[in-house]
Short mmCIF file of C-alpha atoms (C1' of nucleotides) in Angstrom, two decimals:
data_model
loop_
_atom_site.label_atom_id
_atom_site.label_comp_id
_atom_site.label_asym_id
_atom_site.label_seq_id
_atom_site.Cartn_x
_atom_site.Cartn_y
_atom_site.Cartn_z
CA MET A 1 -15.35 16.33 -37.41
CA GLU A 2 -13.35 14.94 -34.57
CA ARG A 3 -10.36 17.15 -33.18
CA PRO A 4 -7.33 14.93 -32.19
CA ASP A 5 -8.07 15.84 -28.65
CA GLU A 6 -11.18 14.08 -28.69
CA LEU A 7 -9.91 11.03 -30.19
CA PHE A 8 -7.42 10.71 -27.36
CA LEU A 9 -9.97 11.18 -24.86
CA LYS A 10 -12.42 8.64 -26.42
CA ARG A 11 -9.65 6.07 -26.16
CA VAL A 12 -8.93 6.84 -22.73
CA PHE A 13 -12.40 6.81 -21.47
CA ASP A 14 -13.10 3.64 -23.68
CA TYR A 15 -10.36 1.98 -22.03
CA TYR A 16 -10.96 2.82 -18.45
CA PHE A 17 -14.75 2.93 -18.28
CA GLU A 18 -16.13 1.45 -21.55
CA ALA A 19 -18.24 4.50 -21.10
CA PRO A 20 -20.73 5.35 -23.97
CA LEU A 21 -20.13 8.02 -26.42
CA SER A 22 -22.68 10.11 -24.70
CA VAL A 23 -20.49 10.39 -21.71
CA TRP A 24 -17.31 11.64 -23.14
CA ALA A 25 -19.23 13.93 -25.38
CA THR A 26 -20.50 15.44 -22.07
CA ILE A 27 -17.26 15.69 -20.54
CA THR A 28 -14.95 16.82 -23.38
CA PRO A 29 -16.18 20.54 -23.45
CA HIS A 30 -15.25 21.20 -19.87
CA LEU A 31 -11.78 19.88 -20.13
CA GLU A 32 -9.06 22.67 -20.19
CA HIS A 33 -5.64 21.97 -21.96
CA ARG A 34 -2.88 23.02 -19.61
CA ASN A 35 0.87 22.49 -19.68
CA TYR A 36 3.30 21.87 -16.72
CA LYS A 37 7.10 22.85 -16.94
CA LYS A 38 9.43 20.17 -15.91
CA ASN A 39 9.76 20.30 -11.97
CA GLU A 40 6.88 22.52 -11.71
CA THR A 41 4.86 21.91 -8.54
CA ILE A 42 1.20 21.32 -9.46
CA LYS A 43 -0.18 20.72 -5.94
CA GLU A 44 1.93 21.94 -2.70
CA VAL A 45 1.66 20.36 0.65
CA GLY A 46 -1.03 21.79 2.64
CA GLN A 47 -3.11 22.69 -0.28
CA THR A 48 -6.40 20.95 -1.23
CA GLU A 49 -6.57 19.22 -4.58
CA HIS A 50 -9.38 20.53 -6.79
CA HIS A 51 -8.45 19.05 -10.29
CA ILE A 52 -8.00 15.81 -12.12
CA ASP A 53 -5.24 15.82 -14.76
CA ILE A 54 -5.44 13.39 -17.74
CA ILE A 55 -1.80 12.97 -19.13
CA ILE A 56 -1.57 13.45 -22.84
CA LYS A 57 2.36 13.81 -22.70
CA GLY A 58 4.88 13.57 -20.02
CA SER A 59 5.01 12.26 -16.46
CA ILE A 60 3.72 13.37 -12.88
CA GLY A 61 4.74 12.35 -9.51
CA VAL A 62 3.00 12.24 -6.21
CA PHE A 63 5.34 12.60 -3.21
CA PHE A 64 5.53 13.36 0.50
CA TRP A 65 8.47 14.51 2.69
CA THR A 66 10.25 12.37 5.27
CA ASP A 67 13.20 13.99 6.94
CA ASN A 68 14.37 16.09 4.20
CA HIS A 69 13.69 13.78 1.43
CA PRO A 70 10.80 13.70 -0.93
CA LYS A 71 9.31 9.99 -1.37
CA CYS A 72 7.36 9.19 -4.38
CA ILE A 73 4.25 7.06 -3.83
CA ASP A 74 2.90 7.29 -7.39
CA LEU A 75 4.07 7.79 -10.92
CA PHE A 76 1.64 8.52 -13.61
CA TYR A 77 2.24 8.78 -17.35
CA GLU A 78 0.71 9.17 -20.94
CA ASP A 79 -3.02 8.04 -21.07
CA TYR A 80 -3.28 8.06 -16.82
CA PHE A 81 -4.97 10.19 -14.64
CA SER A 82 -2.86 12.19 -12.03
CA CYS A 83 -4.18 13.58 -8.87
CA ASP A 84 -3.58 13.77 -5.20
CA TYR A 85 -6.54 11.55 -5.04
CA MET A 86 -6.20 11.39 -1.03
CA SER A 87 -6.94 15.33 -1.05
CA TYR A 88 -9.26 15.16 -3.75
CA ILE A 89 -11.54 12.46 -2.22
CA GLU A 90 -11.52 14.05 1.45
CA SER A 91 -11.57 17.42 -0.21
CA LYS A 92 -9.14 18.79 2.42
CA PRO A 93 -5.42 19.55 2.40
CA SER A 94 -3.10 16.50 2.39
CA GLU A 95 0.63 16.11 3.30
CA LEU A 96 1.25 14.99 -0.47
CA PHE A 97 2.73 17.53 -3.13
CA VAL A 98 2.32 16.73 -7.01
CA GLN A 99 5.06 17.73 -9.37
CA ALA A 100 5.54 17.39 -13.08
CA LEU A 101 8.76 15.10 -14.00
CA GLU A 102 8.93 16.14 -17.54
CA ASN A 103 7.44 19.03 -19.49
CA THR A 104 3.86 17.90 -19.45
CA GLU A 105 0.70 18.38 -21.39
CA VAL A 106 -2.68 17.46 -19.82
CA PHE A 107 -6.52 18.07 -20.02
CA THR A 108 -7.57 19.19 -16.58
CA ILE A 109 -11.05 19.07 -15.02
CA SER A 110 -12.26 20.75 -11.82
CA ARG A 111 -14.16 19.28 -8.87
CA THR A 112 -16.77 21.51 -9.51
CA LYS A 113 -17.30 20.52 -13.34
CA ILE A 114 -17.01 16.80 -11.98
CA ASN A 115 -19.59 17.25 -9.34
CA GLU A 116 -21.79 19.05 -11.72
CA LEU A 117 -21.64 16.41 -14.33
CA SER A 118 -22.21 13.74 -12.03
CA GLU A 119 -24.74 15.32 -9.93
CA GLY A 120 -27.77 13.40 -10.43
CA ASN A 121 -26.24 11.56 -13.09
CA LEU A 122 -26.00 7.64 -12.81
CA MET A 123 -23.31 7.19 -15.39
CA GLY A 124 -21.20 9.91 -13.98
CA ASN A 125 -21.25 8.34 -10.61
CA LYS A 126 -20.51 4.87 -11.98
CA ILE A 127 -17.31 6.43 -13.68
CA ILE A 128 -16.22 7.73 -10.53
CA ARG A 129 -16.68 4.62 -8.85
CA ALA A 130 -14.83 2.62 -11.50
CA ALA A 131 -12.08 5.14 -11.01
CA ALA A 132 -12.12 4.71 -7.14
CA GLN A 133 -12.11 0.94 -7.49
CA SER A 134 -9.21 0.93 -9.95
CA LEU A 135 -7.13 3.01 -7.56
CA PHE A 136 -7.72 0.83 -4.79
CA LEU A 137 -6.72 -2.19 -6.79
CA HIS A 138 -3.36 -0.40 -7.79
CA LYS A 139 -2.71 0.27 -4.35
CA GLN A 140 -3.43 -3.21 -3.00
CA ARG A 141 -1.13 -4.53 -5.94
CA GLN A 142 1.64 -2.15 -4.88
CA GLN A 143 1.27 -3.37 -1.03
CA ILE A 144 1.48 -6.92 -2.31
CA GLU A 145 4.44 -6.31 -4.30
CA MET A 146 6.13 -4.59 -1.50
CA LEU A 147 5.57 -7.60 0.83
CA THR A 148 6.55 -10.09 -1.67
CA LEU A 149 9.41 -8.99 -3.72
CA THR A 150 12.97 -7.71 -2.74
CA ALA A 151 13.99 -4.39 -4.06
CA GLU A 152 15.89 -5.91 -6.75
CA GLU A 153 13.04 -7.96 -8.02
CA ARG A 154 10.90 -4.86 -7.75
CA TYR A 155 13.18 -3.21 -10.14
CA LYS A 156 13.33 -6.12 -12.42
CA LYS A 157 9.68 -6.13 -12.67
CA MET A 158 9.63 -2.50 -13.56
CA LEU A 159 12.41 -2.85 -15.99
CA MET A 160 10.49 -5.63 -17.80
CA GLU A 161 7.01 -4.03 -17.55
CA GLN A 162 8.11 -0.36 -18.25
CA PRO A 163 11.39 -0.15 -19.67
CA ASP A 164 11.08 3.26 -21.22
CA LEU A 165 9.79 4.99 -18.14
CA ILE A 166 12.81 3.89 -16.24
CA ASN A 167 14.83 5.88 -19.01
CA ARG A 168 12.73 8.85 -18.70
CA THR A 169 12.55 9.33 -15.06
CA ALA A 170 15.09 10.36 -12.66
CA SER A 171 16.65 7.56 -10.75
CA LYS A 172 16.08 8.97 -7.41
CA HIS A 173 12.42 9.14 -8.13
CA ILE A 174 12.29 5.46 -9.33
CA ALA A 175 14.30 4.77 -6.20
CA SER A 176 11.71 6.20 -3.92
CA TYR A 177 8.99 4.64 -5.84
CA LEU A 178 10.35 1.29 -5.35
CA GLY A 179 11.00 2.14 -1.78
CA VAL A 180 14.81 2.25 -1.39
CA THR A 181 17.28 4.97 -1.44
CA PRO A 182 19.17 6.14 -4.61
CA GLU A 183 22.34 4.47 -3.37
CA SER A 184 20.53 1.43 -3.18
CA LEU A 185 18.95 1.42 -6.57
CA SER A 186 22.52 2.63 -7.87
CA ARG A 187 23.92 -1.01 -6.58
CA ILE A 188 20.95 -2.72 -7.91
CA ARG A 189 21.17 -1.36 -11.30
CA ASN A 190 24.95 -1.91 -11.40
CA LYS A 191 24.02 -5.62 -10.30
CA VAL A 192 21.46 -6.33 -12.87
CA SER A 193 23.43 -4.94 -15.72
CA MET B 1 -40.49 -1.26 16.19
CA GLU B 2 -36.73 -1.52 15.34
CA ARG B 3 -34.89 -4.65 16.00
CA PRO B 4 -31.43 -4.54 17.33
CA ASP B 5 -30.20 -5.71 13.88
CA GLU B 6 -31.71 -2.60 12.37
CA LEU B 7 -30.24 -0.19 15.00
CA PHE B 8 -26.88 -1.65 14.47
CA LEU B 9 -27.00 -1.24 10.52
CA LYS B 10 -28.49 2.25 10.83
CA ARG B 11 -25.36 3.05 12.85
CA VAL B 12 -22.99 1.60 10.39
CA PHE B 13 -24.51 3.05 7.44
CA ASP B 14 -24.74 6.65 8.88
CA TYR B 15 -21.09 6.46 9.98
CA TYR B 16 -19.87 5.24 6.61
CA PHE B 17 -22.16 6.94 4.08
CA GLU B 18 -24.57 9.52 5.75
CA ALA B 19 -27.28 7.46 4.12
CA PRO B 20 -30.78 8.49 4.36
CA LEU B 21 -33.18 6.05 6.11
CA SER B 22 -34.62 5.02 2.94
CA VAL B 23 -31.49 3.39 1.76
CA TRP B 24 -30.82 1.41 4.87
CA ALA B 25 -34.26 0.27 4.82
CA THR B 26 -33.98 -0.74 1.38
CA ILE B 27 -30.83 -3.02 2.06
CA THR B 28 -31.93 -4.51 5.53
CA PRO B 29 -34.37 -6.98 4.17
CA HIS B 30 -31.70 -8.32 1.68
CA LEU B 31 -28.82 -8.94 4.62
CA GLU B 32 -28.45 -12.48 5.53
CA HIS B 33 -27.29 -13.28 9.39
CA ARG B 34 -24.11 -15.77 9.52
CA ASN B 35 -21.72 -16.99 11.73
CA TYR B 36 -18.19 -17.96 11.12
CA LYS B 37 -16.19 -20.35 13.51
CA LYS B 38 -12.73 -19.16 14.71
CA ASN B 39 -9.94 -20.08 11.86
CA GLU B 40 -12.94 -20.99 9.28
CA THR B 41 -11.86 -19.85 5.78
CA ILE B 42 -14.60 -17.69 4.51
CA LYS B 43 -13.01 -17.39 0.88
CA GLU B 44 -10.11 -19.78 -0.47
CA VAL B 45 -7.26 -18.74 -2.96
CA GLY B 46 -8.47 -19.18 -6.45
CA GLN B 47 -12.39 -18.45 -5.58
CA THR B 48 -13.93 -15.54 -6.64
CA GLU B 49 -15.59 -13.18 -3.95
CA HIS B 50 -19.32 -12.71 -4.38
CA HIS B 51 -20.08 -11.31 -1.01
CA ILE B 52 -19.61 -8.31 1.50
CA ASP B 53 -19.55 -8.91 5.07
CA ILE B 54 -20.56 -6.38 7.79
CA ILE B 55 -18.87 -7.50 11.05
CA ILE B 56 -21.06 -7.35 14.15
CA LYS B 57 -18.90 -9.15 16.56
CA GLY B 58 -15.40 -10.74 15.76
CA SER B 59 -12.74 -10.30 13.48
CA ILE B 60 -11.63 -11.28 9.85
CA GLY B 61 -8.18 -11.30 8.09
CA VAL B 62 -7.41 -11.10 4.53
CA PHE B 63 -4.27 -13.04 3.36
CA PHE B 64 -2.00 -14.13 0.81
CA TRP B 65 0.69 -17.00 0.72
CA THR B 66 4.45 -16.24 0.36
CA ASP B 67 6.66 -19.41 0.55
CA ASN B 68 4.70 -21.23 3.26
CA HIS B 69 3.34 -18.41 5.10
CA PRO B 70 0.24 -16.57 5.19
CA LYS B 71 0.91 -12.69 4.98
CA CYS B 72 -1.93 -10.37 6.19
CA ILE B 73 -2.94 -7.62 4.24
CA ASP B 74 -6.26 -6.43 6.15
CA LEU B 75 -7.77 -6.72 9.44
CA PHE B 76 -11.29 -6.24 9.98
CA TYR B 77 -13.28 -5.82 13.14
CA GLU B 78 -16.85 -4.94 14.48
CA ASP B 79 -18.70 -2.41 12.30
CA TYR B 80 -16.24 -2.74 9.43
CA PHE B 81 -17.04 -4.28 5.85
CA SER B 82 -14.92 -7.52 5.17
CA CYS B 83 -14.22 -8.71 1.78
CA ASP B 84 -11.53 -9.60 -0.84
CA TYR B 85 -12.16 -6.42 -2.54
CA MET B 86 -9.83 -7.29 -5.29
CA SER B 87 -11.59 -10.29 -6.19
CA TYR B 88 -14.97 -8.63 -5.66
CA ILE B 89 -14.17 -5.56 -7.76
CA GLU B 90 -12.73 -7.60 -10.58
CA SER B 91 -15.33 -10.29 -10.38
CA LYS B 92 -12.49 -12.81 -10.78
CA PRO B 93 -10.46 -15.36 -8.62
CA SER B 94 -7.65 -13.72 -6.62
CA GLU B 95 -4.81 -14.79 -4.94
CA LEU B 96 -6.28 -13.93 -1.63
CA PHE B 97 -7.94 -15.90 1.21
CA VAL B 98 -10.09 -14.64 3.76
CA GLN B 99 -10.33 -15.98 7.46
CA ALA B 100 -12.30 -15.58 10.22
CA LEU B 101 -9.76 -14.92 13.24
CA GLU B 102 -12.61 -15.14 16.10
CA ASN B 103 -15.88 -16.44 16.03
CA THR B 104 -17.40 -14.11 13.85
CA GLU B 105 -20.93 -12.76 13.34
CA VAL B 106 -21.89 -10.74 10.20
CA PHE B 107 -24.57 -9.54 8.11
CA THR B 108 -23.70 -10.56 4.47
CA ILE B 109 -24.85 -9.38 1.17
CA SER B 110 -24.39 -10.94 -2.27
CA ARG B 111 -23.07 -9.29 -5.48
CA THR B 112 -26.27 -10.15 -6.78
CA LYS B 113 -28.34 -8.25 -4.64
CA ILE B 114 -25.79 -5.29 -4.38
CA ASN B 115 -26.06 -5.04 -8.29
CA GLU B 116 -29.85 -5.26 -7.89
CA LEU B 117 -30.12 -2.77 -5.61
CA SER B 118 -27.53 -0.24 -7.05
CA GLU B 119 -28.83 -0.86 -10.68
CA GLY B 120 -30.31 2.32 -11.93
CA ASN B 121 -30.30 3.66 -8.35
CA LEU B 122 -28.29 6.97 -7.84
CA MET B 123 -28.07 6.46 -4.02
CA GLY B 124 -26.90 3.11 -4.27
CA ASN B 125 -24.21 3.91 -6.56
CA LYS B 126 -23.08 6.74 -4.22
CA ILE B 127 -22.46 4.36 -1.49
CA ILE B 128 -20.53 2.07 -3.63
CA ARG B 129 -18.46 4.82 -4.68
CA ALA B 130 -17.97 6.07 -1.14
CA ALA B 131 -17.07 2.60 -0.16
CA ALA B 132 -14.34 2.26 -3.03
CA GLN B 133 -13.07 5.80 -2.05
CA SER B 134 -12.64 4.76 1.54
CA LEU B 135 -10.96 1.50 0.45
CA PHE B 136 -8.30 3.58 -1.65
CA LEU B 137 -7.61 5.90 1.12
CA HIS B 138 -6.99 3.25 3.69
CA LYS B 139 -4.65 1.30 1.35
CA GLN B 140 -2.73 4.69 0.81
CA ARG B 141 -2.35 5.32 4.42
CA GLN B 142 -0.96 1.79 4.70
CA GLN B 143 1.50 2.54 2.36
CA ILE B 144 2.57 5.92 3.89
CA GLU B 145 2.91 4.28 7.26
CA MET B 146 4.95 1.55 6.00
CA LEU B 147 7.29 3.89 3.95
CA THR B 148 7.39 6.58 6.72
CA LEU B 149 7.68 4.23 10.05
CA THR B 150 9.84 1.40 11.38
CA ALA B 151 8.23 -1.67 12.69
CA GLU B 152 8.46 -0.45 15.98
CA GLU B 153 6.77 2.63 15.43
CA ARG B 154 4.11 1.05 13.76
CA TYR B 155 3.83 -1.35 16.18
CA LYS B 156 3.48 1.52 18.79
CA LYS B 157 0.89 3.25 16.69
CA MET B 158 -1.30 0.31 16.95
CA LEU B 159 -1.20 -0.28 20.39
CA MET B 160 -2.15 3.40 20.96
CA GLU B 161 -5.12 3.47 18.51
CA GLN B 162 -6.40 -0.02 18.83
CA PRO B 163 -4.94 -1.64 21.92
CA ASP B 164 -7.72 -4.04 22.44
CA LEU B 165 -7.40 -5.37 19.07
CA ILE B 166 -3.75 -6.52 19.79
CA ASN B 167 -4.98 -8.51 22.79
CA ARG B 168 -7.87 -10.15 20.57
CA THR B 169 -5.60 -10.91 17.50
CA ALA B 170 -2.93 -13.62 17.26
CA SER B 171 0.57 -12.16 17.35
CA LYS B 172 1.60 -13.74 14.16
CA HIS B 173 -0.97 -12.09 12.28
CA ILE B 174 -0.41 -8.61 14.10
CA ALA B 175 3.20 -9.27 13.01
CA SER B 176 2.40 -9.88 9.29
CA TYR B 177 0.01 -7.04 9.10
CA LEU B 178 2.93 -4.68 10.26
CA GLY B 179 4.92 -6.33 7.48
CA VAL B 180 7.55 -8.43 10.00
CA THR B 181 8.20 -11.84 11.08
CA PRO B 182 6.39 -13.10 14.28
CA GLU B 183 10.09 -13.30 15.80
CA SER B 184 10.82 -9.70 15.01
CA LEU B 185 7.40 -8.69 16.76
CA SER B 186 8.14 -10.63 19.65
CA ARG B 187 11.45 -8.69 20.14
CA ILE B 188 9.57 -5.38 19.48
CA ARG B 189 7.16 -6.26 22.04
CA ASN B 190 9.85 -7.23 24.63
CA LYS B 191 11.38 -3.91 24.04
CA VAL B 192 8.42 -1.72 24.14
CA SER B 193 7.24 -3.08 27.34
"C1'" DA C 1 -7.43 -33.55 32.54
"C1'" DG C 2 -3.83 -35.03 29.67
"C1'" DT C 3 -1.45 -35.01 25.25
"C1'" DA C 4 -0.47 -33.22 21.00
"C1'" DA C 5 0.04 -29.32 18.22
"C1'" DA C 6 0.40 -24.60 17.38
"C1'" DA C 7 1.95 -20.34 19.27
"C1'" DC C 8 5.10 -17.59 21.13
"C1'" DA C 9 9.84 -16.17 23.05
"C1'" DT C 10 14.74 -16.19 23.15
"C1'" DA C 11 19.44 -16.59 21.16
"C1'" DT C 12 22.78 -16.51 17.35
"C1'" DC C 13 23.94 -15.51 13.10
"C1'" DA C 14 23.42 -13.74 8.30
"C1'" DT C 15 22.07 -10.08 5.17
"C1'" DA C 16 19.54 -6.41 2.24
"C1'" DG C 17 19.51 -2.21 2.74
"C1'" DG C 18 20.58 2.37 5.24
"C1'" DT C 19 23.80 6.07 6.20
"C1'" DC C 20 27.60 8.64 5.61
"C1'" DA C 21 31.42 10.56 2.89
"C1'" DA C 22 33.92 11.21 -1.28
"C1'" DG C 23 34.45 10.87 -5.98
"C1'" DT C 24 32.48 11.44 -11.00
"C1'" DT C 25 29.04 12.65 -14.09
"C1'" DT C 26 25.18 15.12 -15.88
"C1'" DT C 27 22.29 19.13 -16.08
"C1'" DT C 28 21.17 23.78 -15.30
"C1'" DT C 29 22.18 28.56 -15.50
"C1'" DG C 30 24.49 33.02 -16.13
"C1'" DC D 1 30.59 27.46 -22.85
"C1'" DA D 2 32.37 27.92 -18.12
"C1'" DA D 3 30.82 27.44 -13.61
"C1'" DA D 4 27.91 25.88 -10.08
"C1'" DA D 5 24.60 22.66 -8.86
"C1'" DA D 6 22.44 18.71 -8.91
"C1'" DA D 7 22.10 13.88 -9.62
"C1'" DC D 8 24.36 9.67 -9.81
"C1'" DT D 9 27.95 6.01 -8.27
"C1'" DT D 10 31.12 3.84 -5.44
"C1'" DG D 11 33.04 2.30 -1.14
"C1'" DA D 12 33.16 1.35 3.96
"C1'" DC D 13 30.48 0.89 7.61
"C1'" DC D 14 26.29 -0.10 10.46
"C1'" DT D 15 21.53 -1.46 11.82
"C1'" DA D 16 17.04 -3.47 11.47
"C1'" DT D 17 15.05 -7.32 10.40
"C1'" DG D 18 15.16 -11.99 8.34
"C1'" DA D 19 16.48 -16.94 9.00
"C1'" DT D 20 16.93 -21.06 11.84
"C1'" DA D 21 17.13 -23.49 15.82
"C1'" DT D 22 15.64 -24.64 20.33
"C1'" DG D 23 12.95 -23.95 24.56
"C1'" DT D 24 8.56 -22.25 26.51
"C1'" DT D 25 3.90 -21.47 26.97
"C1'" DT D 26 -0.65 -21.63 25.33
"C1'" DT D 27 -4.40 -23.71 22.94
"C1'" DA D 28 -7.24 -27.46 20.95
"C1'" DC D 29 -8.64 -32.01 20.88
"C1'" DT D 30 -10.04 -36.77 22.73
#
DNA sequence: AGTAAAACATATCATAGGTCAAGTTTTTTG
DNA sequence: CAAAAAACTTGACCTATGATATGTTTTACT
C-alpha cells in the first residue's frame, strides 16, 4: 500500500509539523525524486531559489564567498529540508550558493507547487509558517552559540551532538561552519584528541 | 474618523504585510496601549513570552547573560515588532530577557488574541508566516555580517544606516549587539572619528 | 544641587585565532 | 596505478580583540 518513499515522507512531516495524513497525502504526488553528485552545485550565486529539497540520503551545504573562500552558513543532512531560504523567501537572487557535499538523494518540490498547494489552504500555510519559525530558531541558536562559545567549545559541542557528521563532512566545511579557518580547526582537533 | 493610533498601525501593517484594510481593522481593537519605563524589564529570564509589542516610540533590547554581562542579540525601535520570539514560538521559558532601553510606548497583543484571530483565518496565518520569514531573514543577515565584516566595519555600517540609533542607545548595548566589548567599541569609535 | 553609581575612555598586557608558507597525506583523474 | 590536485597538518609570526585596571565623565537619586 505505502511505498517506502511515502513512509519516509510521513515520518519527516510528522516530525516537523505534526501534520495530519491528509496533508502529506496531498504533497507526496508532487515531489520529484532527484540525485545530486558529490560537489555538484545545486544553486549558483545570483540565481533565485525555486525549490525546496528534502534530503533522503547525503548532505548539502549553503555557502557564500568572502575573498576567495567559500564560507558555510548551513549544513543539512538526512531528514532535513535544504534550500537557500533567503532567496526562496524573497523570491529573488541571493549571494548564496548551494552544493551537495556527498552523493545526495532528495525529494524536491517547486515553489509553484508549494504555492498551489498552500494557496487558500490553511494547513499548507501553517506548515510553511512552522518551517519559517524553525528556521528562525535555528539561526538564533547559531547566533547565541557564536557569541557564547569559543571555537574549541563549538567544535566539542558538534563532536558530542553529531559525531558521525564530522567524519562525513570535509574539514574545511566544518571549519567554516564553526566560523574558523581550516588551520585553526586543525589545531583544535589536534588539541582535543 | 481615524484616530492617530489607527493611522500608525495601518502604516506598520501595510509596510510589513501589505495586509488589506479588513485585517488591521480586525486587529486594532485587540491591541493594548502600554508604556515601559527606561530600563524596565519587560520579560525576565525563565519566563515565557506571551505578548508581541509594536513599538510606537522608544526602543527595546533582547539580551542573554554570559558570565556577568548581558549580551544584546536584538535591538528594536519605532515601527518594529518586539518580542522574545524564541520563547514565543516555542511557548516555553527561554534564557533571554527583554528590556526597555528608553521610555517606550507600545501597542501590545497577547498570544491568546493572536491565536484567536488567526485560528481558521487564512490572512491571519499569512501575516504570521510573513513575520516568521522576516525574522529568519534578519537573523541570517546578522550571521553573514558577523562572518564577513570586522567589528570596525560593522560599526561603520551601523553608523551609516542608523546614525540616530547610535546616539540614542547606550554604548555598551551597541557594543554587545555588534559582538564586541564596550572597551573595544570605545577604541573603534575613537579611531573612526 | 550634591553625592553616589553607572557608563565610558584610555592604557597595558594577554591570547585566540588569522595569515602565510612549507610540508604531508588523501583524493581525483587520466 | 601513477601523476596531479586538492585537502589537511604544522610551524612561525601577527593582529584584532579580550581582560584588567584606573581615571574621567555622565546619569540617577535624595
